[in-house]
């Protein structure tokens, strides 16, 4: 997704400045240069605990993978570690962040449930001098995102090839979207754009489940099957597509020639693909333990006064039966991937620089490397 050139500014280096809690950060879109690992260190925050907290939205496998990576990095760097589960409750998450803003916690990573309502509390944590890593929505000292349009396109192209070669060019398609979350919407735009090029494809449902988990996917697919009892393709996040698969099986509507595909590389999705005769044919890996480990390392660097990335891409890759073994080796040992620049570069791309002294440059706009 392209921004007008007039909306794209080059990020300039800033001298250390005083920063008040609740500041606005960078609200105008900027083009971030490549991360400079050699950038000089600055001041380390004082009076903060060497503790990393993962404020987790729910217990889906993708987020559990983030937690495994964070915990491994915290252990490697001598940080305390804990998880605060919000259980899909945005008000609970706000209370959790409010408590962190005043208890001296040194670093958090958060998966926001309702980004607009959570933003003021996160700004207070940033203002207190702590590291804040956010999984997709800002504000944060480091924003983690994926090239969302590319991510959706990789999955949709795999589905389109299957429709052409295995389904005779015709398919009834369900898109289980998250269009209400603007940061993820480009992946579903890419799916629509790709499928639009196939004249025999009909999108029979294009809907956002109430919750981004298996239960949400299950309930939504049960509703769809009342009106559309024969479905050929289902696309969305792994967790909701896995729920949709359960609904298809319960209704006796699952077929080996269907194409179900998801995004996130969740373990259950990988297990389905490995079976060979499952309707689940593809998962786009975003390698959550690997980026979780990277964010944990950045949290520790921040607390030591080092310069860290302002933003980070996690690069999508389509998992197949041929490459699953290599992928599982990497996510089982994210520390080894992070330590190897070549392997790390195949999963992560880093942008910009920020440290404690320049924390007023935290990102407070919907950053994407594709918005350039």
PDB file of C-alpha atoms in Angstrom, residues 66-234:
ATOM      1  CA  UNK A  66       6.095 -15.021  20.787  1.00  0.00           C
ATOM      2  CA  UNK A  67       6.229 -15.793  24.489  1.00  0.00           C
ATOM      3  CA  UNK A  68       8.663 -18.675  23.987  1.00  0.00           C
ATOM      4  CA  UNK A  69      11.009 -16.380  22.092  1.00  0.00           C
ATOM      5  CA  UNK A  70      10.730 -13.579  24.646  1.00  0.00           C
ATOM      6  CA  UNK A  71      11.353 -15.931  27.554  1.00  0.00           C
ATOM      7  CA  UNK A  72      14.409 -17.452  25.870  1.00  0.00           C
ATOM      8  CA  UNK A  73      15.899 -14.001  25.220  1.00  0.00           C
ATOM      9  CA  UNK A  74      15.159 -12.843  28.780  1.00  0.00           C
ATOM     10  CA  UNK A  75      16.869 -15.932  30.145  1.00  0.00           C
ATOM     11  CA  UNK A  76      19.889 -15.394  27.883  1.00  0.00           C
ATOM     12  CA  UNK A  77      20.234 -11.753  28.983  1.00  0.00           C
ATOM     13  CA  UNK A  78      19.470 -12.162  32.685  1.00  0.00           C
ATOM     14  CA  UNK A  79      16.090 -10.404  32.693  1.00  0.00           C
ATOM     15  CA  UNK A  80      13.161 -11.366  34.860  1.00  0.00           C
ATOM     16  CA  UNK A  81      10.179 -12.490  32.790  1.00  0.00           C
ATOM     17  CA  UNK A  82       6.451 -12.859  33.242  1.00  0.00           C
ATOM     18  CA  UNK A  83       3.272 -12.970  31.159  1.00  0.00           C
ATOM     19  CA  UNK A  84       0.138 -10.900  31.837  1.00  0.00           C
ATOM     20  CA  UNK A  85      -2.789 -12.554  30.019  1.00  0.00           C
ATOM     21  CA  UNK A  86      -5.605 -10.227  28.990  1.00  0.00           C
ATOM     22  CA  UNK A  87      -7.846 -13.051  27.708  1.00  0.00           C
ATOM     23  CA  UNK A  88      -9.332 -10.916  24.899  1.00  0.00           C
ATOM     24  CA  UNK A  89     -10.502  -8.305  27.434  1.00  0.00           C
ATOM     25  CA  UNK A  90      -9.425  -4.796  26.314  1.00  0.00           C
ATOM     26  CA  UNK A  91     -10.337  -3.191  29.648  1.00  0.00           C
ATOM     27  CA  UNK A  92      -8.240  -5.732  31.540  1.00  0.00           C
ATOM     28  CA  UNK A  93      -5.303  -5.010  29.225  1.00  0.00           C
ATOM     29  CA  UNK A  94      -5.574  -1.276  29.960  1.00  0.00           C
ATOM     30  CA  UNK A  95      -5.490  -1.988  33.700  1.00  0.00           C
ATOM     31  CA  UNK A  96      -2.446  -4.228  33.225  1.00  0.00           C
ATOM     32  CA  UNK A  97      -0.579  -1.533  31.282  1.00  0.00           C
ATOM     33  CA  UNK A  98      -1.588   1.169  33.776  1.00  0.00           C
ATOM     34  CA  UNK A  99      -0.058  -0.914  36.562  1.00  0.00           C
ATOM     35  CA  UNK A 100       3.141  -1.451  34.588  1.00  0.00           C
ATOM     36  CA  UNK A 101       3.472   2.304  33.990  1.00  0.00           C
ATOM     37  CA  UNK A 102       3.900   2.883  37.726  1.00  0.00           C
ATOM     38  CA  UNK A 103       5.652  -0.253  39.027  1.00  0.00           C
ATOM     39  CA  UNK A 104       9.113   0.327  37.548  1.00  0.00           C
ATOM     40  CA  UNK A 105       8.989  -2.461  34.953  1.00  0.00           C
ATOM     41  CA  UNK A 106      11.836  -1.948  32.500  1.00  0.00           C
ATOM     42  CA  UNK A 107      10.448  -3.531  29.326  1.00  0.00           C
ATOM     43  CA  UNK A 108       7.180  -4.797  27.882  1.00  0.00           C
ATOM     44  CA  UNK A 109       5.992  -6.404  24.667  1.00  0.00           C
ATOM     45  CA  UNK A 110       2.294  -6.072  23.951  1.00  0.00           C
ATOM     46  CA  UNK A 111      -0.215  -7.567  21.509  1.00  0.00           C
ATOM     47  CA  UNK A 112      -2.931  -4.858  21.642  1.00  0.00           C
ATOM     48  CA  UNK A 113      -6.580  -5.912  21.641  1.00  0.00           C
ATOM     49  CA  UNK A 114      -8.089  -2.449  21.085  1.00  0.00           C
ATOM     50  CA  UNK A 115      -5.229  -0.172  19.980  1.00  0.00           C
ATOM     51  CA  UNK A 116      -6.966   3.226  20.263  1.00  0.00           C
ATOM     52  CA  UNK A 117      -8.118   2.686  23.845  1.00  0.00           C
ATOM     53  CA  UNK A 118      -4.754   1.226  24.884  1.00  0.00           C
ATOM     54  CA  UNK A 119      -2.590   3.978  23.358  1.00  0.00           C
ATOM     55  CA  UNK A 120      -2.665   6.477  26.286  1.00  0.00           C
ATOM     56  CA  UNK A 121      -1.516   3.817  28.749  1.00  0.00           C
ATOM     57  CA  UNK A 122       1.308   2.714  26.438  1.00  0.00           C
ATOM     58  CA  UNK A 123       2.475   6.323  26.076  1.00  0.00           C
ATOM     59  CA  UNK A 124       2.741   6.523  29.839  1.00  0.00           C
ATOM     60  CA  UNK A 125       4.967   3.430  29.884  1.00  0.00           C
ATOM     61  CA  UNK A 126       7.168   4.943  27.177  1.00  0.00           C
ATOM     62  CA  UNK A 127       7.291   8.198  29.103  1.00  0.00           C
ATOM     63  CA  UNK A 128       8.481   6.329  32.189  1.00  0.00           C
ATOM     64  CA  UNK A 129      11.540   5.283  30.163  1.00  0.00           C
ATOM     65  CA  UNK A 130      10.669   1.625  29.598  1.00  0.00           C
ATOM     66  CA  UNK A 131      11.078  -0.319  26.379  1.00  0.00           C
ATOM     67  CA  UNK A 132       7.745  -0.922  24.635  1.00  0.00           C
ATOM     68  CA  UNK A 133       7.598  -3.411  21.773  1.00  0.00           C
ATOM     69  CA  UNK A 134       4.251  -3.658  19.979  1.00  0.00           C
ATOM     70  CA  UNK A 135       3.085  -6.444  17.709  1.00  0.00           C
ATOM     71  CA  UNK A 136       1.691  -4.402  14.795  1.00  0.00           C
ATOM     72  CA  UNK A 137      -0.292  -1.430  16.228  1.00  0.00           C
ATOM     73  CA  UNK A 138       1.562   1.574  17.710  1.00  0.00           C
ATOM     74  CA  UNK A 139       2.508   3.391  19.875  1.00  0.00           C
ATOM     75  CA  UNK A 140       5.833   1.719  20.644  1.00  0.00           C
ATOM     76  CA  UNK A 141       9.556   2.274  20.779  1.00  0.00           C
ATOM     77  CA  UNK A 142       9.775  -0.717  18.427  1.00  0.00           C
ATOM     78  CA  UNK A 143       6.892  -1.745  16.154  1.00  0.00           C
ATOM     79  CA  UNK A 144       6.870  -5.281  14.774  1.00  0.00           C
ATOM     80  CA  UNK A 145       4.946  -5.723  11.564  1.00  0.00           C
ATOM     81  CA  UNK A 146       4.936  -7.879   8.466  1.00  0.00           C
ATOM     82  CA  UNK A 147       4.670  -6.592   4.908  1.00  0.00           C
ATOM     83  CA  UNK A 148       0.949  -7.208   5.180  1.00  0.00           C
ATOM     84  CA  UNK A 149       0.021  -6.940   1.509  1.00  0.00           C
ATOM     85  CA  UNK A 150       2.874  -9.297   0.608  1.00  0.00           C
ATOM     86  CA  UNK A 151       1.786 -11.711   3.336  1.00  0.00           C
ATOM     87  CA  UNK A 152      -1.761 -11.916   2.003  1.00  0.00           C
ATOM     88  CA  UNK A 153      -0.540 -12.128  -1.581  1.00  0.00           C
ATOM     89  CA  UNK A 154       1.753 -15.093  -0.863  1.00  0.00           C
ATOM     90  CA  UNK A 155      -1.183 -17.040   0.591  1.00  0.00           C
ATOM     91  CA  UNK A 156      -3.658 -15.980  -2.103  1.00  0.00           C
ATOM     92  CA  UNK A 157      -1.266 -16.914  -4.902  1.00  0.00           C
ATOM     93  CA  UNK A 158      -0.849 -20.390  -3.410  1.00  0.00           C
ATOM     94  CA  UNK A 159      -4.644 -20.723  -3.311  1.00  0.00           C
ATOM     95  CA  UNK A 160      -5.018 -19.372  -6.861  1.00  0.00           C
ATOM     96  CA  UNK A 161      -2.503 -21.898  -8.211  1.00  0.00           C
ATOM     97  CA  UNK A 162      -4.406 -24.701  -6.469  1.00  0.00           C
ATOM     98  CA  UNK A 163      -7.724 -23.478  -7.895  1.00  0.00           C
ATOM     99  CA  UNK A 164      -6.279 -23.391 -11.406  1.00  0.00           C
ATOM    100  CA  UNK A 165      -4.544 -26.772 -11.266  1.00  0.00           C
ATOM    101  CA  UNK A 166      -6.722 -28.840  -8.927  1.00  0.00           C
ATOM    102  CA  UNK A 167     -10.196 -27.291  -9.000  1.00  0.00           C
ATOM    103  CA  UNK A 168     -10.551 -26.556 -12.694  1.00  0.00           C
ATOM    104  CA  UNK A 169     -10.421 -22.816 -12.162  1.00  0.00           C
ATOM    105  CA  UNK A 170     -13.658 -22.724 -10.150  1.00  0.00           C
ATOM    106  CA  UNK A 171     -14.072 -22.272  -6.408  1.00  0.00           C
ATOM    107  CA  UNK A 172     -16.423 -20.974  -3.726  1.00  0.00           C
ATOM    108  CA  UNK A 173     -14.206 -18.998  -1.359  1.00  0.00           C
ATOM    109  CA  UNK A 174     -14.571 -17.831   2.242  1.00  0.00           C
ATOM    110  CA  UNK A 175     -12.357 -15.006   3.512  1.00  0.00           C
ATOM    111  CA  UNK A 176     -12.156 -14.789   7.310  1.00  0.00           C
ATOM    112  CA  UNK A 177     -10.816 -11.280   7.678  1.00  0.00           C
ATOM    113  CA  UNK A 178      -9.677  -8.780  10.316  1.00  0.00           C
ATOM    114  CA  UNK A 179     -10.641  -5.674   8.361  1.00  0.00           C
ATOM    115  CA  UNK A 180     -11.634  -3.849  11.549  1.00  0.00           C
ATOM    116  CA  UNK A 181      -7.926  -3.797  12.455  1.00  0.00           C
ATOM    117  CA  UNK A 182      -6.549  -1.379   9.872  1.00  0.00           C
ATOM    118  CA  UNK A 183      -2.994  -2.600  10.366  1.00  0.00           C
ATOM    119  CA  UNK A 184      -3.890  -6.072   9.047  1.00  0.00           C
ATOM    120  CA  UNK A 185      -6.400  -5.016   6.389  1.00  0.00           C
ATOM    121  CA  UNK A 186      -3.834  -4.973   3.513  1.00  0.00           C
ATOM    122  CA  UNK A 187      -3.418  -8.750   3.695  1.00  0.00           C
ATOM    123  CA  UNK A 188      -7.094  -9.206   2.847  1.00  0.00           C
ATOM    124  CA  UNK A 189      -6.958  -6.536   0.134  1.00  0.00           C
ATOM    125  CA  UNK A 190      -4.188  -8.620  -1.432  1.00  0.00           C
ATOM    126  CA  UNK A 191      -6.331 -11.755  -1.259  1.00  0.00           C
ATOM    127  CA  UNK A 192      -9.236 -10.013  -2.993  1.00  0.00           C
ATOM    128  CA  UNK A 193      -6.948  -8.492  -5.631  1.00  0.00           C
ATOM    129  CA  UNK A 194      -5.392 -11.876  -6.429  1.00  0.00           C
ATOM    130  CA  UNK A 195      -8.637 -13.857  -6.532  1.00  0.00           C
ATOM    131  CA  UNK A 196     -10.320 -11.198  -8.654  1.00  0.00           C
ATOM    132  CA  UNK A 197      -8.148 -12.369 -11.535  1.00  0.00           C
ATOM    133  CA  UNK A 198      -9.818 -15.800 -11.577  1.00  0.00           C
ATOM    134  CA  UNK A 199     -13.203 -15.587 -13.372  1.00  0.00           C
ATOM    135  CA  UNK A 200     -14.399 -18.898 -11.933  1.00  0.00           C
ATOM    136  CA  UNK A 201     -13.965 -17.795  -8.306  1.00  0.00           C
ATOM    137  CA  UNK A 202     -16.896 -16.603  -6.206  1.00  0.00           C
ATOM    138  CA  UNK A 203     -16.252 -15.139  -2.765  1.00  0.00           C
ATOM    139  CA  UNK A 204     -19.335 -16.404  -0.955  1.00  0.00           C
ATOM    140  CA  UNK A 205     -18.397 -14.914   2.432  1.00  0.00           C
ATOM    141  CA  UNK A 206     -16.052 -12.064   3.361  1.00  0.00           C
ATOM    142  CA  UNK A 207     -16.462 -11.632   7.092  1.00  0.00           C
ATOM    143  CA  UNK A 208     -14.537 -10.852  10.280  1.00  0.00           C
ATOM    144  CA  UNK A 209     -15.038 -13.354  13.124  1.00  0.00           C
ATOM    145  CA  UNK A 210     -15.976 -11.776  16.444  1.00  0.00           C
ATOM    146  CA  UNK A 211     -12.787 -13.126  18.066  1.00  0.00           C
ATOM    147  CA  UNK A 212      -9.435 -13.961  16.467  1.00  0.00           C
ATOM    148  CA  UNK A 213      -9.218 -17.533  17.741  1.00  0.00           C
ATOM    149  CA  UNK A 214     -10.450 -21.014  16.934  1.00  0.00           C
ATOM    150  CA  UNK A 215     -13.819 -20.437  18.571  1.00  0.00           C
ATOM    151  CA  UNK A 216     -14.373 -17.338  16.445  1.00  0.00           C
ATOM    152  CA  UNK A 217     -13.530 -19.250  13.265  1.00  0.00           C
ATOM    153  CA  UNK A 218     -15.699 -22.195  14.284  1.00  0.00           C
ATOM    154  CA  UNK A 219     -18.788 -20.123  15.032  1.00  0.00           C
ATOM    155  CA  UNK A 220     -18.402 -18.035  11.884  1.00  0.00           C
ATOM    156  CA  UNK A 221     -18.034 -21.061   9.612  1.00  0.00           C
ATOM    157  CA  UNK A 222     -21.056 -22.750  11.214  1.00  0.00           C
ATOM    158  CA  UNK A 223     -23.083 -19.669  10.303  1.00  0.00           C
ATOM    159  CA  UNK A 224     -21.706 -19.577   6.736  1.00  0.00           C
ATOM    160  CA  UNK A 225     -22.541 -23.252   6.170  1.00  0.00           C
ATOM    161  CA  UNK A 226     -26.225 -22.552   6.814  1.00  0.00           C
ATOM    162  CA  UNK A 227     -26.299 -20.493   3.600  1.00  0.00           C
ATOM    163  CA  UNK A 228     -23.382 -22.051   1.675  1.00  0.00           C
ATOM    164  CA  UNK A 229     -23.121 -25.791   2.402  1.00  0.00           C
ATOM    165  CA  UNK A 230     -20.364 -26.393  -0.181  1.00  0.00           C
ATOM    166  CA  UNK A 231     -17.075 -24.500   0.301  1.00  0.00           C
ATOM    167  CA  UNK A 232     -13.858 -25.029  -1.660  1.00  0.00           C
ATOM    168  CA  UNK A 233     -11.389 -22.497  -0.217  1.00  0.00           C
ATOM    169  CA  UNK A 234     -11.019 -20.815   3.182  1.00  0.00           C
TER     170      UNK A 234
END
